[in-house]
PDB file of C-alpha atoms in Angstrom:
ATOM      1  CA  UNK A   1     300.009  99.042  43.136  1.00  0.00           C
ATOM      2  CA  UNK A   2     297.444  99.999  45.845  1.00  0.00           C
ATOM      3  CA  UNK A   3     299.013 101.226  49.133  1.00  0.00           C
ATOM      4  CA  UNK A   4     295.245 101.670  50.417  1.00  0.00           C
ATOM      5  CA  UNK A   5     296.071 105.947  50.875  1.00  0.00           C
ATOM      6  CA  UNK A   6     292.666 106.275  51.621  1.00  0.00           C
ATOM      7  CA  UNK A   7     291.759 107.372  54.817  1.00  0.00           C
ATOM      8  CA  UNK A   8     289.798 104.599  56.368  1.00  0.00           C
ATOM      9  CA  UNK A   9     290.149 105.715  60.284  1.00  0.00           C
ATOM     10  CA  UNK A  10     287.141 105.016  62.227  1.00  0.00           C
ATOM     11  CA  UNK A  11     285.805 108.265  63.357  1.00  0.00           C
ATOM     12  CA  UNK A  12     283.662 106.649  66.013  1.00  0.00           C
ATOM     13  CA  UNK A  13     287.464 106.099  68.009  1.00  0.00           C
ATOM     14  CA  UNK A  14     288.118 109.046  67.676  1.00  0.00           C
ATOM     15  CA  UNK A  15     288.994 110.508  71.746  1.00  0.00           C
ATOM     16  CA  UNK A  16     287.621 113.764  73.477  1.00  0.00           C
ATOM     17  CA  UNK A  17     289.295 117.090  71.079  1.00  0.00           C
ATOM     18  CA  UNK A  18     291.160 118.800  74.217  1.00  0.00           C
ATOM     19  CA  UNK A  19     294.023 115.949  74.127  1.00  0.00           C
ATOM     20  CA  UNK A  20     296.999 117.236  72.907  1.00  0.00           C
ATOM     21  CA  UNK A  21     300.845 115.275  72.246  1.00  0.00           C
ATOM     22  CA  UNK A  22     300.838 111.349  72.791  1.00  0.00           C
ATOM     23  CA  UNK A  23     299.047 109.562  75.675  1.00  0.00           C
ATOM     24  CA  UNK A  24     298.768 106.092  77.070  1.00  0.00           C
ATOM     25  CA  UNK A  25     295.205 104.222  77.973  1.00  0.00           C
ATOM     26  CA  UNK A  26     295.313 101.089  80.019  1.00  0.00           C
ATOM     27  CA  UNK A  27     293.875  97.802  78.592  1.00  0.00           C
ATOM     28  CA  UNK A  28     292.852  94.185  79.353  1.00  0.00           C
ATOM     29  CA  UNK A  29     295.649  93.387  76.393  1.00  0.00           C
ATOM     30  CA  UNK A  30     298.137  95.900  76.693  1.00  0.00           C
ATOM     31  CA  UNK A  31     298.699  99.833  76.628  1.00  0.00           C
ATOM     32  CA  UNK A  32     296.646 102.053  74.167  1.00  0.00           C
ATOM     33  CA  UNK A  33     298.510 105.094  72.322  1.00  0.00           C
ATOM     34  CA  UNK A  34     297.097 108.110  71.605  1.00  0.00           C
ATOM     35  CA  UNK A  35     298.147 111.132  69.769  1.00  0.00           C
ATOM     36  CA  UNK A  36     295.939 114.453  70.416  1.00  0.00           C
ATOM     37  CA  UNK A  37     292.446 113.268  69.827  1.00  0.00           C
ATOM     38  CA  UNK A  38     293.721 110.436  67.463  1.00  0.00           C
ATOM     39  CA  UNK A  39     293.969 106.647  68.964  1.00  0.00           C
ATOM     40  CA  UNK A  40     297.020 104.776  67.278  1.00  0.00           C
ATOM     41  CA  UNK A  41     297.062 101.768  69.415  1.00  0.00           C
ATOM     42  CA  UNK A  42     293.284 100.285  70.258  1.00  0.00           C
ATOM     43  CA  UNK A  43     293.873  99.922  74.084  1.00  0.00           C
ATOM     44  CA  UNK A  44     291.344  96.650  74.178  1.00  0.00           C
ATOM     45  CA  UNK A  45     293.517  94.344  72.033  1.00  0.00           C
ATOM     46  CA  UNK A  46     296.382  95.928  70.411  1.00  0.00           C
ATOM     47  CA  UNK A  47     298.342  93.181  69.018  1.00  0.00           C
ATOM     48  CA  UNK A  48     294.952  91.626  67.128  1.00  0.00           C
ATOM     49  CA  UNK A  49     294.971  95.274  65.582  1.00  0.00           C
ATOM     50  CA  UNK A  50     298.426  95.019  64.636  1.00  0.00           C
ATOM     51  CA  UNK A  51     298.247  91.646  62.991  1.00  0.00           C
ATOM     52  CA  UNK A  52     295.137  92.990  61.258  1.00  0.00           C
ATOM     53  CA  UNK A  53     297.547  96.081  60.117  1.00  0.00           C
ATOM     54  CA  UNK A  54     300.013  93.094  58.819  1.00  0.00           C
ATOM     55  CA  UNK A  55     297.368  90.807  56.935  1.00  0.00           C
ATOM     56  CA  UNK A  56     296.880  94.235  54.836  1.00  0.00           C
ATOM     57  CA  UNK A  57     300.485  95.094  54.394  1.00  0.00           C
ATOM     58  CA  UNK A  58     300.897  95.378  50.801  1.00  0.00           C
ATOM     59  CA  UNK A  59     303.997  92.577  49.379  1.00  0.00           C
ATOM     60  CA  UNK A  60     305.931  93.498  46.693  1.00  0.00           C
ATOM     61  CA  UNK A  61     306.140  89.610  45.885  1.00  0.00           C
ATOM     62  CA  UNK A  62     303.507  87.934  47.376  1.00  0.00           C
ATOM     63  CA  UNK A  63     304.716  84.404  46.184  1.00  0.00           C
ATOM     64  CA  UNK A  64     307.623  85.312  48.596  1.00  0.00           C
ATOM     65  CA  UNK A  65     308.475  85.841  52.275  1.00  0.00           C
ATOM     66  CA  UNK A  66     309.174  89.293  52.324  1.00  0.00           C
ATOM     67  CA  UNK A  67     312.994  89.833  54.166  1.00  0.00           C
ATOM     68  CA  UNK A  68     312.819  93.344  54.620  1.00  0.00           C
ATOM     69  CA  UNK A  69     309.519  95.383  55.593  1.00  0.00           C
ATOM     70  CA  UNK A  70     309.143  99.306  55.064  1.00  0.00           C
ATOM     71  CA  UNK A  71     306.961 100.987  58.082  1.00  0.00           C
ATOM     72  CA  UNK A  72     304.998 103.926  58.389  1.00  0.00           C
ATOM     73  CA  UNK A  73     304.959 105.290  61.943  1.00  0.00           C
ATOM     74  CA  UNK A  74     306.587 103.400  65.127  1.00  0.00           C
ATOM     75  CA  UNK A  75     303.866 103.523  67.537  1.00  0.00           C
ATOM     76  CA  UNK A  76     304.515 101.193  70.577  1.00  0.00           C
ATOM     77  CA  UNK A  77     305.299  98.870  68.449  1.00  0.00           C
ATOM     78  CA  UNK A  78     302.697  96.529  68.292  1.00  0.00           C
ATOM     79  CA  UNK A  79     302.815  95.792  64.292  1.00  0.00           C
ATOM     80  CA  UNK A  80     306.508  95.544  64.555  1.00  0.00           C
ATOM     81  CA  UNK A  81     306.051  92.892  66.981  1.00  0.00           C
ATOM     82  CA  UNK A  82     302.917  91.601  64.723  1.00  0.00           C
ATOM     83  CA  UNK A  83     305.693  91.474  61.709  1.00  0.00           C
ATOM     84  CA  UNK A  84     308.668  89.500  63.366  1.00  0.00           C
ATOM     85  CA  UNK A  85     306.471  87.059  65.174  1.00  0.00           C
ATOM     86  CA  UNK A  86     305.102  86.318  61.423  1.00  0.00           C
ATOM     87  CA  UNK A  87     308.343  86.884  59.047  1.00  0.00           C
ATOM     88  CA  UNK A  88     310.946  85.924  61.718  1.00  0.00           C
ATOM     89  CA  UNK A  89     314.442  87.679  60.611  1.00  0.00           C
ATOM     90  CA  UNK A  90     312.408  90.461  59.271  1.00  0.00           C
ATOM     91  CA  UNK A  91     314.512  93.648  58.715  1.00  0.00           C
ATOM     92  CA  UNK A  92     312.512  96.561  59.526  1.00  0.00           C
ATOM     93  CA  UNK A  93     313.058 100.253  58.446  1.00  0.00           C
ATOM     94  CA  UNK A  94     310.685 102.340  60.138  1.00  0.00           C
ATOM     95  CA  UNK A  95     309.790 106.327  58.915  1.00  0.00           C
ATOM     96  CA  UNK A  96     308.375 108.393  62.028  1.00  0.00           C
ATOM     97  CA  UNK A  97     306.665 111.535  61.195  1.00  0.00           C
ATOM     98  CA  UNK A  98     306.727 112.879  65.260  1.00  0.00           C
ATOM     99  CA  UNK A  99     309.748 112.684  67.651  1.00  0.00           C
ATOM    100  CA  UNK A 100     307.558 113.244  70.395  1.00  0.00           C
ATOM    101  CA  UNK A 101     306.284 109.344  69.499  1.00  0.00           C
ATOM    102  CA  UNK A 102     309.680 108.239  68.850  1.00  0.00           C
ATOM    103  CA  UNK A 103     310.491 109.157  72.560  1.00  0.00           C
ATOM    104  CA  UNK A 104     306.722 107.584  73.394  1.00  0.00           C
ATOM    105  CA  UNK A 105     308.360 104.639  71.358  1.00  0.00           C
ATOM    106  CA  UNK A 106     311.800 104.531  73.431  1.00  0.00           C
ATOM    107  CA  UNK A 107     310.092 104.741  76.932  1.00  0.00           C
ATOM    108  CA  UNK A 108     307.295 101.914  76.226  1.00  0.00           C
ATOM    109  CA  UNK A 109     307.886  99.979  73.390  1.00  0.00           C
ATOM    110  CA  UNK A 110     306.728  96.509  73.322  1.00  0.00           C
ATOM    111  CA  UNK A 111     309.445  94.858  71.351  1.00  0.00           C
ATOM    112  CA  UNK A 112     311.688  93.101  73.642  1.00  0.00           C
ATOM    113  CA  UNK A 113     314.851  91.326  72.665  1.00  0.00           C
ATOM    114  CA  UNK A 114     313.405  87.802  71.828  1.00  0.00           C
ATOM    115  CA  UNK A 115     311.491  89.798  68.908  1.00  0.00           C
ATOM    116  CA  UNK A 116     315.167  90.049  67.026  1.00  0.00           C
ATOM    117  CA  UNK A 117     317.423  92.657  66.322  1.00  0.00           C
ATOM    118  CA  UNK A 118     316.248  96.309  66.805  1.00  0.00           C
ATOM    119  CA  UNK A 119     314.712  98.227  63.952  1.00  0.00           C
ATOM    120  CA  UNK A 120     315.723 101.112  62.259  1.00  0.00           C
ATOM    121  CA  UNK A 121     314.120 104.159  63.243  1.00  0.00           C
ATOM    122  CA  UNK A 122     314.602 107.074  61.105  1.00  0.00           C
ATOM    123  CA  UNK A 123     313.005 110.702  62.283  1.00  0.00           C
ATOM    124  CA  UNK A 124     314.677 112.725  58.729  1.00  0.00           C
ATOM    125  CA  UNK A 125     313.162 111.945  55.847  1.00  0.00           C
ATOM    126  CA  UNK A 126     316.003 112.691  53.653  1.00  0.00           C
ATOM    127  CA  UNK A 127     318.096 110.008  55.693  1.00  0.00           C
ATOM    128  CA  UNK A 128     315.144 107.407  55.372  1.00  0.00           C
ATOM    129  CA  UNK A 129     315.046 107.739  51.443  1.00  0.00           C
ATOM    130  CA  UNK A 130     318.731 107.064  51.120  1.00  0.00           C
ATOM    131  CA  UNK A 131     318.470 103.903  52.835  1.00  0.00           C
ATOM    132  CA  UNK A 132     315.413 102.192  51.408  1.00  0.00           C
ATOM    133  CA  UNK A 133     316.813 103.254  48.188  1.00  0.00           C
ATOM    134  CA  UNK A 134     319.790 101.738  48.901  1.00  0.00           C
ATOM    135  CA  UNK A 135     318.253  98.263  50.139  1.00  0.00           C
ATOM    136  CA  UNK A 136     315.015  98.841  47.382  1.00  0.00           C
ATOM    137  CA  UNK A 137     316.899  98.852  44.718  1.00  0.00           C
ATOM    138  CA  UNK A 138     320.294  97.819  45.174  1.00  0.00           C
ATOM    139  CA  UNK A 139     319.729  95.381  47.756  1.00  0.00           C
ATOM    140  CA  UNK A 140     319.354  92.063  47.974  1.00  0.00           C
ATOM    141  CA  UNK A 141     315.692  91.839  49.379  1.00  0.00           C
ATOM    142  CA  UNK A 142     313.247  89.685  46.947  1.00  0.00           C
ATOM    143  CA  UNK A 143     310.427  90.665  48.152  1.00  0.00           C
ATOM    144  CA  UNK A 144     309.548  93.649  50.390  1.00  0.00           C
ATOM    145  CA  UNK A 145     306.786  94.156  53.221  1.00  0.00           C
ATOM    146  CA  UNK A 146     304.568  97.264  53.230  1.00  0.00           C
ATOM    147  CA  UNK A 147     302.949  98.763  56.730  1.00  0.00           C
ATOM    148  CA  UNK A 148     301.145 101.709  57.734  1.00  0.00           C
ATOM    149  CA  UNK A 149     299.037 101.473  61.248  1.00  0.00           C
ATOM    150  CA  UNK A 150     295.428 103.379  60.101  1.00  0.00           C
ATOM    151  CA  UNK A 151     295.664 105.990  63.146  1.00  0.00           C
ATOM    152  CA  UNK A 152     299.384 107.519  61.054  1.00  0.00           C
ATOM    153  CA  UNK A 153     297.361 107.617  57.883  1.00  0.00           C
ATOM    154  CA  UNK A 154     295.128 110.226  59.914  1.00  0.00           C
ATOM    155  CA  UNK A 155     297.525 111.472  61.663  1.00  0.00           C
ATOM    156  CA  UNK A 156     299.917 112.871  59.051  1.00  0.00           C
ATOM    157  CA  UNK A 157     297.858 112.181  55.393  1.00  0.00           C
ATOM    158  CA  UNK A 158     300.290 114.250  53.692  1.00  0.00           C
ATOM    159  CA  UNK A 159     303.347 111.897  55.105  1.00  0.00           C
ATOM    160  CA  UNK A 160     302.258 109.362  54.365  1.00  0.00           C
ATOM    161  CA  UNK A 161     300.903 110.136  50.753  1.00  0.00           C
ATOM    162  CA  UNK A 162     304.886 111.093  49.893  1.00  0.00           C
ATOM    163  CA  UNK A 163     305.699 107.809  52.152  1.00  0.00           C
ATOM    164  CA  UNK A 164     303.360 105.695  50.031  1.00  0.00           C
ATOM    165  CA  UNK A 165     304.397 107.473  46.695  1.00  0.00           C
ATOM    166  CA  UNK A 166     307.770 107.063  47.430  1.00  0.00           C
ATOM    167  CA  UNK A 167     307.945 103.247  47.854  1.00  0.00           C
ATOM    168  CA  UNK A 168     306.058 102.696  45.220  1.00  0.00           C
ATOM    169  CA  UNK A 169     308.531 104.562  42.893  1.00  0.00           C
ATOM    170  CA  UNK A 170     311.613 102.265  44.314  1.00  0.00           C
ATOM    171  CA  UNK A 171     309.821  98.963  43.633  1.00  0.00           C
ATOM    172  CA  UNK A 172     309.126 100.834  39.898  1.00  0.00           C
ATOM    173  CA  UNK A 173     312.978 101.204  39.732  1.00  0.00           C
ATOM    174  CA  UNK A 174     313.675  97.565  41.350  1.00  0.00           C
ATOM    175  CA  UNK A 175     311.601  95.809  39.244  1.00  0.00           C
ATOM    176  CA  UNK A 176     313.310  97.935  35.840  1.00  0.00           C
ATOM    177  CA  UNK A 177     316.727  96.891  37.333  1.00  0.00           C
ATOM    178  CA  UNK A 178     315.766  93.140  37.266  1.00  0.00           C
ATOM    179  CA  UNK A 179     313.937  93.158  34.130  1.00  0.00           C
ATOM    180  CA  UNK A 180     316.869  94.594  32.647  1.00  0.00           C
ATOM    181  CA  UNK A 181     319.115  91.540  34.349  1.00  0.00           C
ATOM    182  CA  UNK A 182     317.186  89.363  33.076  1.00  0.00           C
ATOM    183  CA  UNK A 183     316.935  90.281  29.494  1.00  0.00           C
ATOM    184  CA  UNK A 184     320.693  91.417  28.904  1.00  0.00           C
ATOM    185  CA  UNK A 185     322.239  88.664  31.183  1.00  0.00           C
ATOM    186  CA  UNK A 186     323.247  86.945  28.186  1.00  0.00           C
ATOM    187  CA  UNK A 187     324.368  89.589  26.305  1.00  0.00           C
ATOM    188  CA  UNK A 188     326.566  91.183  29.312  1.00  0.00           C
ATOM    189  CA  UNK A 189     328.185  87.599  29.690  1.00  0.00           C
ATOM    190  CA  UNK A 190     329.089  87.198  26.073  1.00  0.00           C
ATOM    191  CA  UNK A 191     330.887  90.726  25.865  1.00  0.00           C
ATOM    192  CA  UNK A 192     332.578  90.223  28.834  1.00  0.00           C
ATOM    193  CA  UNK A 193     334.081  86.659  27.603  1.00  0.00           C
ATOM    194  CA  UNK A 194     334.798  88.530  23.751  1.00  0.00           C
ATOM    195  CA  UNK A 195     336.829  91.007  25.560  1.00  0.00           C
ATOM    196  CA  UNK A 196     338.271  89.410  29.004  1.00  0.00           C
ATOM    197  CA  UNK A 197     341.972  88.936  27.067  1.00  0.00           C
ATOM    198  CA  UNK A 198     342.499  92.874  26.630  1.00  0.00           C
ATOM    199  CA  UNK A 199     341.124  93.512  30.325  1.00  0.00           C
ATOM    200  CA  UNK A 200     344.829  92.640  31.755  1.00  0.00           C
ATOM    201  CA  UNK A 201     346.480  95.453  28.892  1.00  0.00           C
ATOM    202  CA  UNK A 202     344.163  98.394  30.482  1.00  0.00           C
ATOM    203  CA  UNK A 203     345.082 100.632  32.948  1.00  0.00           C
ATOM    204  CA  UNK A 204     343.976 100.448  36.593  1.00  0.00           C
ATOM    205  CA  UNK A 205     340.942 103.125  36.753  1.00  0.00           C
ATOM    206  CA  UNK A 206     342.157 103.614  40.171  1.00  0.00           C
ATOM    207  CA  UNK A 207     344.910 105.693  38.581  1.00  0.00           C
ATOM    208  CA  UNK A 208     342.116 108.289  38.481  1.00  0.00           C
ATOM    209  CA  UNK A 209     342.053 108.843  41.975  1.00  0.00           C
ATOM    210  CA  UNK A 210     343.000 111.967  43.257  1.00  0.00           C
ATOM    211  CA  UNK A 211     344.160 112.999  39.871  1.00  0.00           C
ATOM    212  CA  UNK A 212     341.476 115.905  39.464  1.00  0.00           C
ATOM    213  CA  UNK A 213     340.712 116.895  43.544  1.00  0.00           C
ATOM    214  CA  UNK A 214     339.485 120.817  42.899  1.00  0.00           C
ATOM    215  CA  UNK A 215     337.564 120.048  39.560  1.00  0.00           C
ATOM    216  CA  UNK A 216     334.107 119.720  39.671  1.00  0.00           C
ATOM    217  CA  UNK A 217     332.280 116.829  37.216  1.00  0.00           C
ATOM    218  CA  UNK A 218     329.126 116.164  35.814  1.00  0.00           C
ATOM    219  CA  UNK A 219     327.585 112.873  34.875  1.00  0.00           C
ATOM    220  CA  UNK A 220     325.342 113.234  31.946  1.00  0.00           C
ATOM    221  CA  UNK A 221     322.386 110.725  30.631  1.00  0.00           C
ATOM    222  CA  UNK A 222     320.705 110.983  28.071  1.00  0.00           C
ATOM    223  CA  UNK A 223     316.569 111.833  28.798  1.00  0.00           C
ATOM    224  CA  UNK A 224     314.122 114.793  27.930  1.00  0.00           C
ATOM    225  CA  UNK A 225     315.782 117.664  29.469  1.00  0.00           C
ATOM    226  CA  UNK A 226     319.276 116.181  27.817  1.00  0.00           C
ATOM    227  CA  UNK A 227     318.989 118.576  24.803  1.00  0.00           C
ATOM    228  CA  UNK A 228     318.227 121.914  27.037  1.00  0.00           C
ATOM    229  CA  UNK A 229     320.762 121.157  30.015  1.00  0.00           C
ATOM    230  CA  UNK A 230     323.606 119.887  27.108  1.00  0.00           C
ATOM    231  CA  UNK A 231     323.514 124.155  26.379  1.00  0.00           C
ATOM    232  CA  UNK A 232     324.444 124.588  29.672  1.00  0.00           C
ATOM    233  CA  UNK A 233     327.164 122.517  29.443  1.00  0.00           C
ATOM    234  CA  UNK A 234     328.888 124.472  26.527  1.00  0.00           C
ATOM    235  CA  UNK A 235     332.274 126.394  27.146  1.00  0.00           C
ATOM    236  CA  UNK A 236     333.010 123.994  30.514  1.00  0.00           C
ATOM    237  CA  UNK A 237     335.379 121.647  28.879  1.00  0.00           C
ATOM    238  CA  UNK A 238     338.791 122.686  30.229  1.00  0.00           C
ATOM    239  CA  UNK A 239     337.710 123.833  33.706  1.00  0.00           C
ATOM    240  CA  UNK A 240     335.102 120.552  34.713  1.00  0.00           C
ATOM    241  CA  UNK A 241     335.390 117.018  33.690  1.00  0.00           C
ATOM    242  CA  UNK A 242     331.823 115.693  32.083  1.00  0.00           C
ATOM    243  CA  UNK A 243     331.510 111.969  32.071  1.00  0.00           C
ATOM    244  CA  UNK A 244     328.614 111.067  30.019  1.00  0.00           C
ATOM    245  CA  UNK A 245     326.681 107.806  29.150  1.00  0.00           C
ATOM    246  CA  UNK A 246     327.070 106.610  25.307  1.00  0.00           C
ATOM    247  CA  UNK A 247     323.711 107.390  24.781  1.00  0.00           C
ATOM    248  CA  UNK A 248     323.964 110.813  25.298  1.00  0.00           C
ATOM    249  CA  UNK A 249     327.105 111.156  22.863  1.00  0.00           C
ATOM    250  CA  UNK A 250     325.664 112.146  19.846  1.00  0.00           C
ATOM    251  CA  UNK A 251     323.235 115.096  21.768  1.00  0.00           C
ATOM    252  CA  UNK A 252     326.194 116.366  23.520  1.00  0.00           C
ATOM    253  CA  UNK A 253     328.237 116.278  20.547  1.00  0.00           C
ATOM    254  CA  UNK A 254     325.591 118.360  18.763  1.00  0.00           C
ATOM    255  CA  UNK A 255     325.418 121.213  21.105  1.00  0.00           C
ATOM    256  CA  UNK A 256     329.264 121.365  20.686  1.00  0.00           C
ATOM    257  CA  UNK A 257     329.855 119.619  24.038  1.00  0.00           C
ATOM    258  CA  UNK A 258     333.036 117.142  24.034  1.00  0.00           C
ATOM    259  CA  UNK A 259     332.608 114.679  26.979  1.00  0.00           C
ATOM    260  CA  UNK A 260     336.220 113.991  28.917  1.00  0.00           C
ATOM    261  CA  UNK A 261     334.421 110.228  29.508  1.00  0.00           C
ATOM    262  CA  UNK A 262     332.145 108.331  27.481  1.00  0.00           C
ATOM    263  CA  UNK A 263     331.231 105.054  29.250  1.00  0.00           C
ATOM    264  CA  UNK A 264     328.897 102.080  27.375  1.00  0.00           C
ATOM    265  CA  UNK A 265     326.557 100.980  29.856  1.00  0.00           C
ATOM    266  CA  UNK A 266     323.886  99.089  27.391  1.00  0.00           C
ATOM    267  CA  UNK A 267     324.764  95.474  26.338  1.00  0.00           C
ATOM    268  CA  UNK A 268     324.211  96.177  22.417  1.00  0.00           C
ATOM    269  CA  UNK A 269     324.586  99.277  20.600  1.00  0.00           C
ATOM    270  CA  UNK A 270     321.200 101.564  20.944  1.00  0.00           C
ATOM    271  CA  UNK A 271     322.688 104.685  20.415  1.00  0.00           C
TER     272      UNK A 271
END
């Protein structure tokens, strides 16, 4: 997957080096944005820049309209603009690296109301991973939009190297998650109609709730570091409750480590 993380901003627009925070140039097209001696927005036609920006955007499935795109930097907004006038509907979940542009952003944007509902601005990273994550790859988005105006890539490389690195891990895990669907569909339909007569006879895991509130729990999968961290697990049972995958079982059981919960998660038996 190539996110383009190379650094193709055009020295020759680069501005005078005494600038400093985010400025505004006027244009025959619209309003230019600057930040210190970088130009984000080209002042001279800064929607044909975005749409540029958008015929690059990398698609996760480029047979498909993309329903949700993933943005690097908010600028004025030209790209977001450039993205709902082409994918109309578009969700948009924008990372920005500088607060100073998000309040740039908030004063001058360019999206108006007819360009759909607002986009999702997110200034902590933390907060921004959670929810791509959670519409990546447990969402319902087939195929996913990728944008990064040049001037951010410049502006903060290292940002938007973990940006980059970071969505490309999520459509990794999507694409696992379906493959995995689509293998072991049949095999998850035919257990659950060999054993849907003794669902009614089992208790209501709800019963759970509430039942342990002060003890903590560990969820354990089975993986490389399984064998090392199942030895720090030893002499817990009693005082935390350790839910482990059936795949890590037999490891566990090995280091002398008696899971409270053993839950079969794989449609045959691989472990």
């Amino acid at each position: 997957m190539n996110f383009d993380s190379t650094l193709s901003f055009n020295i020759a627009r680069r501005l005078s080096p005494e600038r400093s925070g985010a400025w505004l140039s006027d244009g025959p097209k619209g309003a230019g944005l600057g930040f210190g001696s970088l130009s984000l927005h080209d002042a001279e036609d800064p929607l044909a820049e975005a749409e540029s920006w958008v015929d690059k955007a990398h698609l996760s499935r480029p047979d498909r309209k993309p329903s949700l795109a993933l943005v690097f930097g908010l600028g004025l907004g030209y790209h977001l603009k450039a993205l709902r006038r082409r994918y109309p509907g578009l969700k948009l979940l924008v990372f920005e690296p500088i607060a100073e542009l998000k309040s740039f952003y908030d004063q001058h944007k360019v999206m108006t109301d007819f360009d759909g509902e607002t986009p999702e601005v997110y200034l902590d990273w933390l907060e921004f991973e959670k929810r791509v994550s959670r519409e990546v790859v447990y969402g319902q988005d087939d195929s996913v939009a990728v944008v990064a105006p040049e001037g951010y890539k410049s502006l903060r490389p290292e940002a938007y190297g973990a940006f980059a690195s970071f969505i490309e891990q999520e459509l990794i895990r999507r694409s696992v998650i379906e493959k995995t669907r689509e293998n072991s569909a049949g095999a998850f339909l035919n257990n659950l109609a060999a054993n849907v007569g003794h669902l009614a006879d089992l208790p209501d895991l709800l019963l759970l709730k509430g039942f342990l509130p002060t003890r903590p729990a560990f969820i354990v999968g089975s993986g490389p570091s399984l064998t090392k961290n199942a030895r720090d697990l030893k002499g817990l049972n009693n005082k935390a409750l350790i839910i482990a995958a059936a795949s890590a079982l037999k490891p566990l059981l090995a280091e002398g480590v008696s899971p409270d919960l053993v839950l079969a998660l794989e449609s045959s038996d691989t472990s």
